[in-house]
Every structure is written in C-alpha cells, then in structure tokens.
Amino acid sequence: MKVIATLALISSAAAFAPAAQQSQSSSALAAKPFADALGAQAPLGLWDPLGMVADGDQARFDYLRSQEIKHGRVAMLAVVGYLTTAAGIRFPGAEDIPDGLKSFPALLETDAGKNVLLQMVAFTAVAEIANREAEWLDVKPEFVGDYRNGFLDLGWDGFDDATKMKKRAIELNNGRAAMMGIWGLIIHEQLGVSILPGGYLPGH
C-alpha cells in the first residue's frame, strides 16, 4: 500500500509540474528521429534503447520496420495455430498428431508427416518471395509493409488516411503482442507450466 501511495503522489505531482517544463520534455521527445512515426506511442514512445535509428537513417528505419511487420505477421499466425491445435482442432488424418512442439518430431515419424513439413517449408519460401515489393511492376507501395503490388485491395483504398493509420497501428501492435505471446507459450510449454484455460499444457 505504501508503494501504491508513493506512486500516486508522484503521478499527482507530475500533473502539477510547470507547463514550461512539460513543454520542454515534449519538445525533447519530438526532436528525436522518428519520434512521431507509426508505432511510437505511449507509454514508451519510440522504443530504441540500442540507438539503432538514433542517427535518423530513413532507409535503416524502413528496413527494421519491414522486419518488425513481417515477424509480427508470422507470429500472429503462429499464435493462432498454436491455440487452434491446443483446442483439439486438426486437419483430417492428423488427429493423432500432438500439439505444441512435440508435433514436429511426430510428423517426422511418417512419410505423410514429412510431406506436411515439406509443404510448410515450400509455403514459407513462396510467402517470403511473394511478400515483398515487386520492383519489376510499375506499382509503388503506399507504405513499408504494403505488399499488395496492385493485386489486392479488399477495400483498403476506400479508407480515409486516419482510418488507414489506425488499422496499420492495430496490425503493428497486434504483431508486437503476438511475438511476445508465441515465445511466452513456447517457454511455458518447455517449463511445464500452463498458462492456458483449465491448466491445459500443450505437448504433455
């Protein structure tokens, strides 16, 4: 309780800090490169503890952002797949395949399972090739991570700028959460500690 009371007093005191001091702090944050970029939001702002984009290199920032988006998209699929199999859902013929990380050695035990793993590798390769800017087409991506290349729309071009920024921020934050989430699921599986409803532990 004492800790909570202390934190409350500190936050209250900050609210009454001189306006000039708050303005100076805000200006200092805004002066940092990419401080107003998509994803730089409260409470951390631009999270760059290693100073990887401190020099304001736009090309490097765009590269790191593209990697963040890609890994976030993969992680979102991973979390959905992990939880789906943990719920007992399987493709026909795969009912005996365990969930969690034990699924990989189980697939290697049969020819059909090996074919599934080969298909996964092939899909990953095709996705890696397809999900990039098609420089040979006369189509300019709207933003980093825009890999439609003139083929997909799904109503995106009908959104206003504010809605587009909101949806991009949602994807970015969901990807960040998923990257932490899939690692949390895997680590707890290896530790033998369930974090799923009912105490269920995949792979055990």
Coordinates of N, CA and C in Angstrom, one line a residue:
M1 N 0.8 -1.2 0.0 CA 0.0 0.0 0.0 C 0.9 1.3 0.0
K2 N 2.0 1.2 0.8 CA 2.9 2.4 0.8 C 3.4 2.7 -0.6
V3 N 3.8 1.6 -1.3 CA 4.3 1.8 -2.6 C 3.3 2.4 -3.6
I4 N 2.1 1.9 -3.5 CA 1.0 2.4 -4.3 C 0.8 3.9 -4.0
A5 N 0.7 4.2 -2.7 CA 0.5 5.6 -2.3 C 1.6 6.5 -2.8
T6 N 2.9 6.0 -2.7 CA 4.0 6.8 -3.2 C 3.9 7.1 -4.7
L7 N 3.6 6.0 -5.5 CA 3.4 6.2 -6.9 C 2.3 7.2 -7.3
A8 N 1.2 7.1 -6.5 CA 0.1 8.0 -6.7 C 0.5 9.5 -6.5
L9 N 1.3 9.7 -5.4 CA 1.8 11.0 -5.1 C 2.7 11.5 -6.2
I10 N 3.6 10.7 -6.7 CA 4.5 11.1 -7.8 C 3.7 11.5 -9.0
S11 N 2.7 10.6 -9.4 CA 2.0 10.9 -10.6 C 1.1 12.2 -10.4
S12 N 0.6 12.4 -9.2 CA -0.1 13.7 -8.9 C 0.8 14.9 -9.0
A13 N 2.0 14.8 -8.5 CA 2.9 15.9 -8.6 C 3.3 16.2 -10.0
A14 N 3.4 15.2 -10.8 CA 3.8 15.4 -12.2 C 2.7 16.2 -12.9
A15 N 1.4 16.0 -12.5 CA 0.3 16.7 -13.1 C 0.4 18.2 -12.9
F16 N 1.0 18.6 -11.8 CA 1.1 20.0 -11.4 C 2.5 20.6 -11.7
A17 N 3.3 19.8 -12.5 CA 4.6 20.4 -12.9 C 4.4 21.6 -13.8
P18 N 5.3 22.5 -13.8 CA 5.2 23.8 -14.6 C 5.0 23.4 -16.1
A19 N 4.1 24.2 -16.7 CA 3.8 23.9 -18.1 C 5.1 24.1 -19.0
A20 N 5.9 25.0 -18.6 CA 7.2 25.2 -19.4 C 8.0 23.9 -19.4
Q21 N 8.1 23.3 -18.2 CA 8.9 22.1 -18.0 C 8.3 21.0 -18.8
Q22 N 7.0 20.8 -18.8 CA 6.4 19.7 -19.6 C 6.6 20.0 -21.1
S23 N 6.5 21.3 -21.5 CA 6.7 21.6 -22.9 C 8.1 21.3 -23.4
Q24 N 9.1 21.6 -22.5 CA 10.5 21.3 -22.8 C 10.7 19.8 -23.0
S25 N 10.1 19.0 -22.1 CA 10.2 17.5 -22.2 C 9.5 17.0 -23.5
S26 N 8.4 17.5 -23.8 CA 7.7 17.1 -25.0 C 8.5 17.5 -26.3
S27 N 9.1 18.7 -26.2 CA 9.9 19.1 -27.4 C 11.1 18.3 -27.5
A28 N 11.7 17.8 -26.4 CA 12.9 17.0 -26.5 C 12.6 15.6 -27.1
L29 N 11.4 15.1 -26.7 CA 11.0 13.8 -27.3 C 10.7 13.9 -28.8
A30 N 10.0 15.0 -29.1 CA 9.7 15.2 -30.5 C 10.9 15.4 -31.4
A31 N 12.0 15.9 -30.8 CA 13.2 16.2 -31.6 C 13.9 14.9 -31.9
K32 N 13.6 13.8 -31.3 CA 14.3 12.5 -31.6 C 13.8 12.1 -33.0
P33 N 14.7 11.5 -33.8 CA 14.3 11.0 -35.1 C 13.2 9.9 -34.9
F34 N 12.2 10.0 -35.8 CA 11.1 9.0 -35.8 C 10.3 9.0 -34.6
A35 N 10.4 10.1 -33.8 CA 9.6 10.1 -32.5 C 8.1 10.2 -32.8
D36 N 7.7 10.6 -34.0 CA 6.3 10.7 -34.4 C 5.9 9.6 -35.4
A37 N 6.8 8.6 -35.6 CA 6.5 7.6 -36.6 C 5.4 6.6 -36.0
L38 N 4.8 5.9 -37.0 CA 3.7 4.9 -36.6 C 4.4 3.9 -35.6
G39 N 3.7 3.7 -34.5 CA 4.1 2.7 -33.5 C 4.9 3.4 -32.4
A40 N 5.3 4.6 -32.5 CA 5.9 5.4 -31.4 C 4.8 6.0 -30.6
Q41 N 4.3 5.3 -29.5 CA 3.2 5.7 -28.8 C 3.4 5.5 -27.3
A42 N 2.5 6.1 -26.5 CA 2.5 6.0 -25.1 C 2.4 4.5 -24.6
P43 N 3.1 4.1 -23.6 CA 3.8 5.0 -22.7 C 5.3 5.1 -23.0
L44 N 5.8 4.3 -24.0 CA 7.3 4.3 -24.2 C 7.7 5.2 -25.3
G45 N 6.8 5.6 -26.1 CA 7.2 6.5 -27.3 C 8.0 5.7 -28.3
L46 N 9.1 6.2 -28.8 CA 9.9 5.5 -29.7 C 10.9 4.6 -28.9
W47 N 10.7 3.3 -28.9 CA 11.5 2.4 -28.1 C 12.7 2.0 -28.9
D48 N 13.8 2.6 -28.6 CA 15.0 2.3 -29.3 C 16.2 2.4 -28.3
P49 N 16.2 1.4 -27.3 CA 17.3 1.5 -26.3 C 18.7 1.3 -26.8
L50 N 18.8 0.7 -28.0 CA 20.2 0.5 -28.5 C 20.6 1.6 -29.5
G51 N 19.7 2.5 -29.7 CA 20.0 3.6 -30.6 C 20.2 3.2 -32.1
M52 N 19.5 2.2 -32.5 CA 19.7 1.7 -33.9 C 19.2 2.6 -34.9
V53 N 18.3 3.6 -34.6 CA 17.9 4.5 -35.6 C 18.1 6.0 -35.0
A54 N 19.0 6.1 -34.1 CA 19.2 7.4 -33.5 C 19.8 8.4 -34.5
D55 N 20.5 7.9 -35.5 CA 21.1 8.8 -36.5 C 20.1 9.3 -37.5
G56 N 18.8 8.9 -37.5 CA 17.8 9.3 -38.4 C 17.9 8.7 -39.8
D57 N 18.6 7.6 -39.9 CA 18.7 7.0 -41.2 C 17.4 6.4 -41.6
Q58 N 16.7 7.0 -42.6 CA 15.4 6.6 -43.0 C 15.4 5.1 -43.6
A59 N 16.4 4.8 -44.4 CA 16.5 3.5 -45.1 C 16.6 2.4 -44.0
R60 N 17.4 2.7 -43.0 CA 17.6 1.7 -41.9 C 16.3 1.5 -41.2
F61 N 15.6 2.6 -40.9 CA 14.4 2.6 -40.1 C 13.3 1.8 -40.9
D62 N 13.2 2.0 -42.2 CA 12.3 1.3 -43.1 C 12.6 -0.2 -43.1
Y63 N 13.9 -0.5 -43.2 CA 14.2 -1.9 -43.2 C 13.8 -2.6 -41.9
L64 N 14.1 -2.0 -40.7 CA 13.8 -2.5 -39.4 C 12.3 -2.6 -39.3
R65 N 11.5 -1.6 -39.8 CA 10.1 -1.6 -39.7 C 9.5 -2.8 -40.5
S66 N 10.1 -3.0 -41.7 CA 9.6 -4.1 -42.6 C 9.8 -5.4 -41.9
Q67 N 11.0 -5.6 -41.2 CA 11.2 -6.8 -40.5 C 10.3 -7.0 -39.3
E68 N 10.0 -5.9 -38.6 CA 9.1 -5.9 -37.5 C 7.7 -6.4 -37.9
I69 N 7.2 -5.8 -39.0 CA 5.9 -6.1 -39.6 C 5.8 -7.6 -40.0
K70 N 6.9 -8.0 -40.7 CA 6.9 -9.4 -41.2 C 6.9 -10.4 -40.0
H71 N 7.8 -10.2 -39.0 CA 7.8 -11.1 -37.9 C 6.5 -11.1 -37.1
G72 N 5.9 -9.9 -37.0 CA 4.6 -9.8 -36.3 C 3.6 -10.5 -37.0
R73 N 3.5 -10.5 -38.4 CA 2.5 -11.2 -39.1 C 2.7 -12.8 -38.9
V74 N 4.0 -13.2 -39.0 CA 4.3 -14.6 -38.8 C 3.9 -15.0 -37.4
A75 N 4.2 -14.2 -36.4 CA 3.9 -14.5 -35.0 C 2.4 -14.6 -34.8
M76 N 1.6 -13.7 -35.4 CA 0.1 -13.8 -35.3 C -0.4 -15.1 -35.8
L77 N 0.1 -15.6 -37.0 CA -0.3 -16.9 -37.5 C 0.2 -18.0 -36.5
A78 N 1.3 -17.9 -35.9 CA 1.9 -18.9 -35.0 C 1.0 -19.0 -33.8
V79 N 0.6 -17.9 -33.2 CA -0.3 -17.9 -32.0 C -1.6 -18.6 -32.4
V80 N -2.2 -18.2 -33.5 CA -3.5 -18.8 -33.9 C -3.3 -20.3 -34.1
G81 N -2.3 -20.7 -34.8 CA -2.1 -22.1 -35.0 C -1.8 -22.9 -33.7
Y82 N -1.1 -22.3 -32.8 CA -0.7 -23.0 -31.5 C -2.0 -23.2 -30.7
L83 N -2.8 -22.1 -30.6 CA -4.0 -22.2 -29.8 C -5.1 -23.1 -30.5
T84 N -5.1 -23.1 -31.8 CA -6.1 -23.9 -32.5 C -5.8 -25.4 -32.3
T85 N -4.6 -25.8 -32.4 CA -4.2 -27.2 -32.1 C -4.4 -27.5 -30.7
A86 N -4.1 -26.6 -29.8 CA -4.3 -26.8 -28.3 C -5.7 -27.0 -28.0
A87 N -6.6 -26.5 -28.8 CA -8.1 -26.7 -28.6 C -8.6 -28.0 -29.2
G88 N -7.7 -28.8 -29.8 CA -8.0 -30.1 -30.3 C -8.4 -30.1 -31.7
I89 N -8.3 -29.0 -32.4 CA -8.7 -29.0 -33.8 C -7.6 -29.5 -34.7
R90 N -7.9 -30.4 -35.6 CA -6.9 -31.0 -36.5 C -7.5 -31.1 -37.9
F91 N -6.6 -31.1 -38.9 CA -7.0 -31.5 -40.3 C -7.3 -33.0 -40.3
P92 N -8.2 -33.4 -41.2 CA -8.5 -34.8 -41.3 C -7.2 -35.6 -41.6
G93 N -7.1 -36.7 -40.8 CA -5.9 -37.5 -41.0 C -4.8 -37.2 -40.0
A94 N -4.9 -36.1 -39.3 CA -3.8 -35.6 -38.4 C -4.3 -35.6 -37.0
E95 N -5.3 -36.4 -36.7 CA -5.9 -36.5 -35.4 C -4.9 -37.0 -34.3
D96 N -4.0 -37.8 -34.7 CA -3.0 -38.4 -33.8 C -1.8 -37.5 -33.6
I97 N -1.7 -36.4 -34.3 CA -0.5 -35.6 -34.1 C -0.7 -34.7 -32.9
P98 N 0.3 -34.8 -32.0 CA 0.2 -34.0 -30.7 C 0.3 -32.5 -31.0
D99 N 0.0 -31.7 -30.0 CA 0.1 -30.3 -30.2 C 1.4 -29.8 -29.6
G100 N 1.6 -28.5 -29.7 CA 2.9 -27.9 -29.2 C 4.1 -28.3 -30.0
L101 N 5.2 -28.2 -29.4 CA 6.5 -28.5 -30.1 C 6.6 -30.0 -30.4
K102 N 5.9 -30.8 -29.7 CA 6.0 -32.3 -30.0 C 5.4 -32.7 -31.3
S103 N 4.7 -31.8 -32.0 CA 4.2 -32.1 -33.3 C 5.3 -32.3 -34.3
F104 N 6.4 -31.6 -34.2 CA 7.4 -31.7 -35.2 C 8.1 -33.1 -35.2
P105 N 8.6 -33.6 -34.1 CA 9.1 -35.0 -34.2 C 8.0 -36.0 -34.5
A106 N 6.8 -35.8 -34.2 CA 5.7 -36.7 -34.6 C 5.5 -36.7 -36.1
L107 N 5.6 -35.6 -36.7 CA 5.5 -35.5 -38.2 C 6.6 -36.2 -38.9
L108 N 7.8 -36.2 -38.3 CA 9.0 -36.8 -38.9 C 8.9 -38.3 -38.8
E109 N 8.0 -38.9 -38.1 CA 7.9 -40.4 -37.9 C 7.2 -41.1 -39.1
T110 N 6.5 -40.3 -39.9 CA 5.8 -40.9 -41.0 C 6.1 -40.2 -42.3
D111 N 5.9 -40.9 -43.5 CA 6.1 -40.3 -44.8 C 5.1 -39.1 -45.0
A112 N 3.9 -39.4 -44.6 CA 2.9 -38.3 -44.7 C 3.2 -37.1 -43.9
G113 N 3.7 -37.3 -42.7 CA 4.1 -36.2 -41.9 C 5.3 -35.4 -42.5
K114 N 6.2 -36.1 -43.1 CA 7.4 -35.5 -43.7 C 6.9 -34.6 -44.9
N115 N 5.9 -35.1 -45.6 CA 5.3 -34.4 -46.7 C 4.7 -33.1 -46.2
V116 N 4.1 -33.2 -45.1 CA 3.5 -31.9 -44.5 C 4.5 -30.9 -44.1
L117 N 5.6 -31.4 -43.6 CA 6.7 -30.5 -43.2 C 7.3 -29.9 -44.5
L118 N 7.5 -30.7 -45.6 CA 8.0 -30.1 -46.8 C 7.0 -29.1 -47.4
Q119 N 5.7 -29.3 -47.3 CA 4.8 -28.3 -47.7 C 4.9 -27.0 -46.9
M120 N 5.1 -27.2 -45.6 CA 5.3 -26.0 -44.8 C 6.6 -25.2 -45.2
V121 N 7.6 -25.9 -45.5 CA 8.9 -25.2 -46.0 C 8.6 -24.5 -47.3
A122 N 7.9 -25.2 -48.2 CA 7.6 -24.6 -49.5 C 6.7 -23.4 -49.4
F123 N 5.7 -23.5 -48.5 CA 4.8 -22.3 -48.3 C 5.6 -21.1 -47.8
T124 N 6.5 -21.4 -46.8 CA 7.3 -20.3 -46.2 C 8.2 -19.7 -47.3
A125 N 8.8 -20.5 -48.2 CA 9.6 -19.9 -49.3 C 8.8 -19.1 -50.2
V126 N 7.6 -19.6 -50.6 CA 6.8 -18.8 -51.5 C 6.3 -17.5 -50.9
A127 N 5.9 -17.6 -49.6 CA 5.5 -16.4 -48.9 C 6.6 -15.4 -48.8
E128 N 7.8 -15.9 -48.5 CA 8.9 -14.9 -48.4 C 9.2 -14.2 -49.8
I129 N 9.0 -15.0 -50.9 CA 9.2 -14.4 -52.2 C 8.1 -13.4 -52.6
A130 N 6.9 -13.8 -52.3 CA 5.7 -13.0 -52.7 C 5.5 -11.8 -51.8
N131 N 5.8 -11.9 -50.6 CA 5.6 -10.7 -49.7 C 6.8 -9.8 -49.6
R132 N 6.9 -9.1 -50.7 CA 7.9 -8.1 -50.9 C 7.5 -7.2 -52.0
E133 N 8.2 -6.0 -52.1 CA 7.8 -5.1 -53.2 C 8.2 -5.7 -54.5
A134 N 7.3 -5.7 -55.4 CA 7.6 -6.2 -56.8 C 8.2 -5.1 -57.6
E135 N 9.5 -4.9 -57.6 CA 10.1 -3.8 -58.2 C 10.0 -3.8 -59.7
W136 N 9.7 -5.0 -60.3 CA 9.5 -5.1 -61.7 C 8.2 -4.6 -62.2
L137 N 7.3 -4.3 -61.3 CA 5.9 -3.8 -61.6 C 5.9 -2.3 -61.4
D138 N 5.1 -1.6 -62.2 CA 5.0 -0.2 -62.1 C 4.0 0.2 -61.0
V139 N 4.3 -0.3 -59.8 CA 3.4 -0.1 -58.7 C 4.3 0.3 -57.5
K140 N 4.0 1.5 -56.9 CA 4.7 2.0 -55.7 C 4.0 1.6 -54.5
P141 N 4.6 1.0 -53.5 CA 3.9 0.6 -52.3 C 3.5 1.9 -51.5
E142 N 2.4 1.8 -50.9 CA 1.9 3.0 -50.1 C 2.6 3.3 -48.9
F143 N 3.2 2.2 -48.3 CA 3.9 2.3 -47.0 C 4.8 1.1 -46.8
V144 N 5.7 1.1 -45.9 CA 6.5 0.0 -45.6 C 5.6 -1.2 -45.1
G145 N 5.8 -2.3 -45.8 CA 4.9 -3.5 -45.4 C 3.7 -3.6 -46.4
D146 N 3.6 -2.7 -47.3 CA 2.5 -2.8 -48.3 C 2.9 -3.7 -49.4
Y147 N 2.5 -4.9 -49.4 CA 2.9 -5.9 -50.5 C 1.8 -6.3 -51.4
R148 N 0.8 -5.4 -51.6 CA -0.3 -5.7 -52.4 C 0.1 -5.8 -53.9
N149 N 1.1 -4.9 -54.2 CA 1.6 -4.9 -55.6 C 0.6 -4.8 -56.7
G150 N -0.5 -4.1 -56.4 CA -1.5 -3.8 -57.4 C -2.5 -4.9 -57.6
F151 N -2.4 -6.0 -56.8 CA -3.3 -7.2 -57.0 C -4.4 -7.3 -55.9
L152 N -4.2 -6.8 -54.8 CA -5.1 -6.9 -53.7 C -5.6 -5.5 -53.2
D153 N -6.8 -5.4 -52.8 CA -7.3 -4.2 -52.3 C -8.2 -4.5 -51.1
L154 N -9.2 -5.2 -51.2 CA -10.1 -5.6 -50.1 C -10.7 -4.4 -49.4
G155 N -10.9 -3.3 -50.2 CA -11.5 -2.1 -49.6 C -10.5 -1.1 -49.0
W156 N -9.2 -1.4 -49.0 CA -8.2 -0.6 -48.4 C -8.2 0.8 -49.0
D157 N -8.3 0.9 -50.3 CA -8.2 2.3 -51.0 C -9.4 3.1 -50.7
G158 N -10.5 2.5 -50.1 CA -11.6 3.3 -49.8 C -11.6 4.0 -48.4
F159 N -10.6 3.6 -47.6 CA -10.5 4.2 -46.3 C -9.8 5.6 -46.4
D160 N -10.2 6.5 -45.4 CA -9.5 7.7 -45.3 C -8.2 7.6 -44.6
D161 N -7.3 8.6 -44.6 CA -6.0 8.5 -44.1 C -6.0 8.1 -42.6
A162 N -6.9 8.7 -41.9 CA -7.0 8.5 -40.4 C -7.3 7.0 -40.1
T163 N -8.2 6.4 -40.9 CA -8.6 5.0 -40.7 C -7.4 4.1 -41.1
K164 N -6.7 4.5 -42.2 CA -5.6 3.7 -42.6 C -4.5 3.6 -41.5
M165 N -4.2 4.8 -40.9 CA -3.2 4.9 -39.9 C -3.6 4.0 -38.7
K166 N -4.9 4.1 -38.3 CA -5.4 3.3 -37.2 C -5.3 1.9 -37.4
K167 N -5.6 1.4 -38.6 CA -5.6 0.0 -38.9 C -4.1 -0.5 -39.0
R168 N -3.2 0.3 -39.5 CA -1.8 0.0 -39.5 C -1.3 -0.1 -38.1
A169 N -1.7 0.8 -37.2 CA -1.2 0.8 -35.8 C -1.7 -0.5 -35.1
I170 N -3.0 -0.9 -35.4 CA -3.6 -2.1 -34.8 C -2.8 -3.3 -35.3
E171 N -2.4 -3.4 -36.6 CA -1.7 -4.5 -37.0 C -0.3 -4.6 -36.4
L172 N 0.4 -3.4 -36.3 CA 1.7 -3.4 -35.7 C 1.7 -3.8 -34.3
N173 N 0.7 -3.3 -33.5 CA 0.7 -3.6 -32.1 C 0.2 -5.1 -31.8
N174 N -0.7 -5.6 -32.7 CA -1.0 -7.0 -32.6 C 0.1 -7.9 -32.9
G175 N 1.0 -7.5 -33.9 CA 2.1 -8.2 -34.2 C 3.1 -8.2 -33.1
R176 N 3.3 -7.1 -32.4 CA 4.2 -7.0 -31.3 C 3.8 -7.9 -30.2
A177 N 2.5 -7.9 -29.9 CA 1.9 -8.7 -28.8 C 2.1 -10.2 -29.2
A178 N 1.9 -10.5 -30.4 CA 2.0 -11.9 -30.9 C 3.4 -12.4 -30.8
M179 N 4.4 -11.6 -31.1 CA 5.8 -12.0 -31.0 C 6.1 -12.4 -29.5
M180 N 5.6 -11.6 -28.6 CA 5.8 -11.9 -27.2 C 5.0 -13.1 -26.8
G181 N 3.8 -13.2 -27.3 CA 2.8 -14.2 -27.0 C 3.3 -15.6 -27.4
I182 N 3.8 -15.8 -28.6 CA 4.2 -17.1 -29.0 C 5.5 -17.6 -28.2
W183 N 6.4 -16.6 -27.9 CA 7.5 -17.0 -27.1 C 7.1 -17.4 -25.7
G184 N 6.1 -16.7 -25.2 CA 5.6 -17.0 -23.9 C 4.9 -18.4 -23.8
L185 N 4.2 -18.7 -24.9 CA 3.6 -20.1 -25.0 C 4.6 -21.2 -25.0
I186 N 5.6 -20.9 -25.9 CA 6.7 -22.0 -26.1 C 7.5 -22.1 -24.8
I187 N 7.9 -21.0 -24.2 CA 8.7 -21.1 -23.0 C 7.9 -21.8 -21.8
H188 N 6.6 -21.5 -21.7 CA 5.9 -22.1 -20.6 C 5.7 -23.6 -20.9
E189 N 5.6 -24.0 -22.2 CA 5.5 -25.4 -22.6 C 6.7 -26.1 -22.2
Q190 N 7.9 -25.5 -22.4 CA 9.1 -26.1 -22.1 C 9.3 -26.2 -20.6
L191 N 8.8 -25.2 -19.9 CA 8.9 -25.2 -18.4 C 7.9 -26.2 -17.7
G192 N 6.9 -26.6 -18.5 CA 5.9 -27.4 -17.9 C 4.9 -26.7 -17.1
V193 N 4.7 -25.4 -17.4 CA 3.8 -24.6 -16.6 C 2.7 -24.0 -17.6
S194 N 1.5 -24.4 -17.3 CA 0.4 -24.0 -18.2 C 0.0 -22.6 -18.0
I195 N -0.3 -21.8 -19.1 CA -0.9 -20.5 -19.0 C -2.2 -20.5 -19.7
L196 N -2.7 -21.7 -20.1 CA -4.0 -21.8 -20.9 C -5.1 -22.1 -19.9
P197 N -6.3 -21.8 -20.4 CA -7.5 -22.1 -19.5 C -7.6 -23.6 -19.1
G198 N -8.0 -23.8 -17.9 CA -8.1 -25.2 -17.5 C -6.8 -25.9 -17.1
G199 N -5.7 -25.1 -17.1 CA -4.4 -25.7 -16.8 C -3.9 -26.6 -17.9
Y200 N -4.5 -26.5 -19.1 CA -4.0 -27.4 -20.2 C -2.6 -27.0 -20.6
L201 N -1.8 -28.0 -20.9 CA -0.4 -27.8 -21.3 C -0.1 -28.6 -22.6
P202 N 0.0 -27.8 -23.7 CA 0.3 -28.5 -25.0 C 1.6 -29.3 -24.9
G203 N 1.7 -30.4 -25.7 CA 2.9 -31.2 -25.8 C 3.1 -32.1 -24.6
H204 N 2.1 -32.2 -23.7 CA 2.3 -33.0 -22.5 C 1.1 -34.0 -22.3

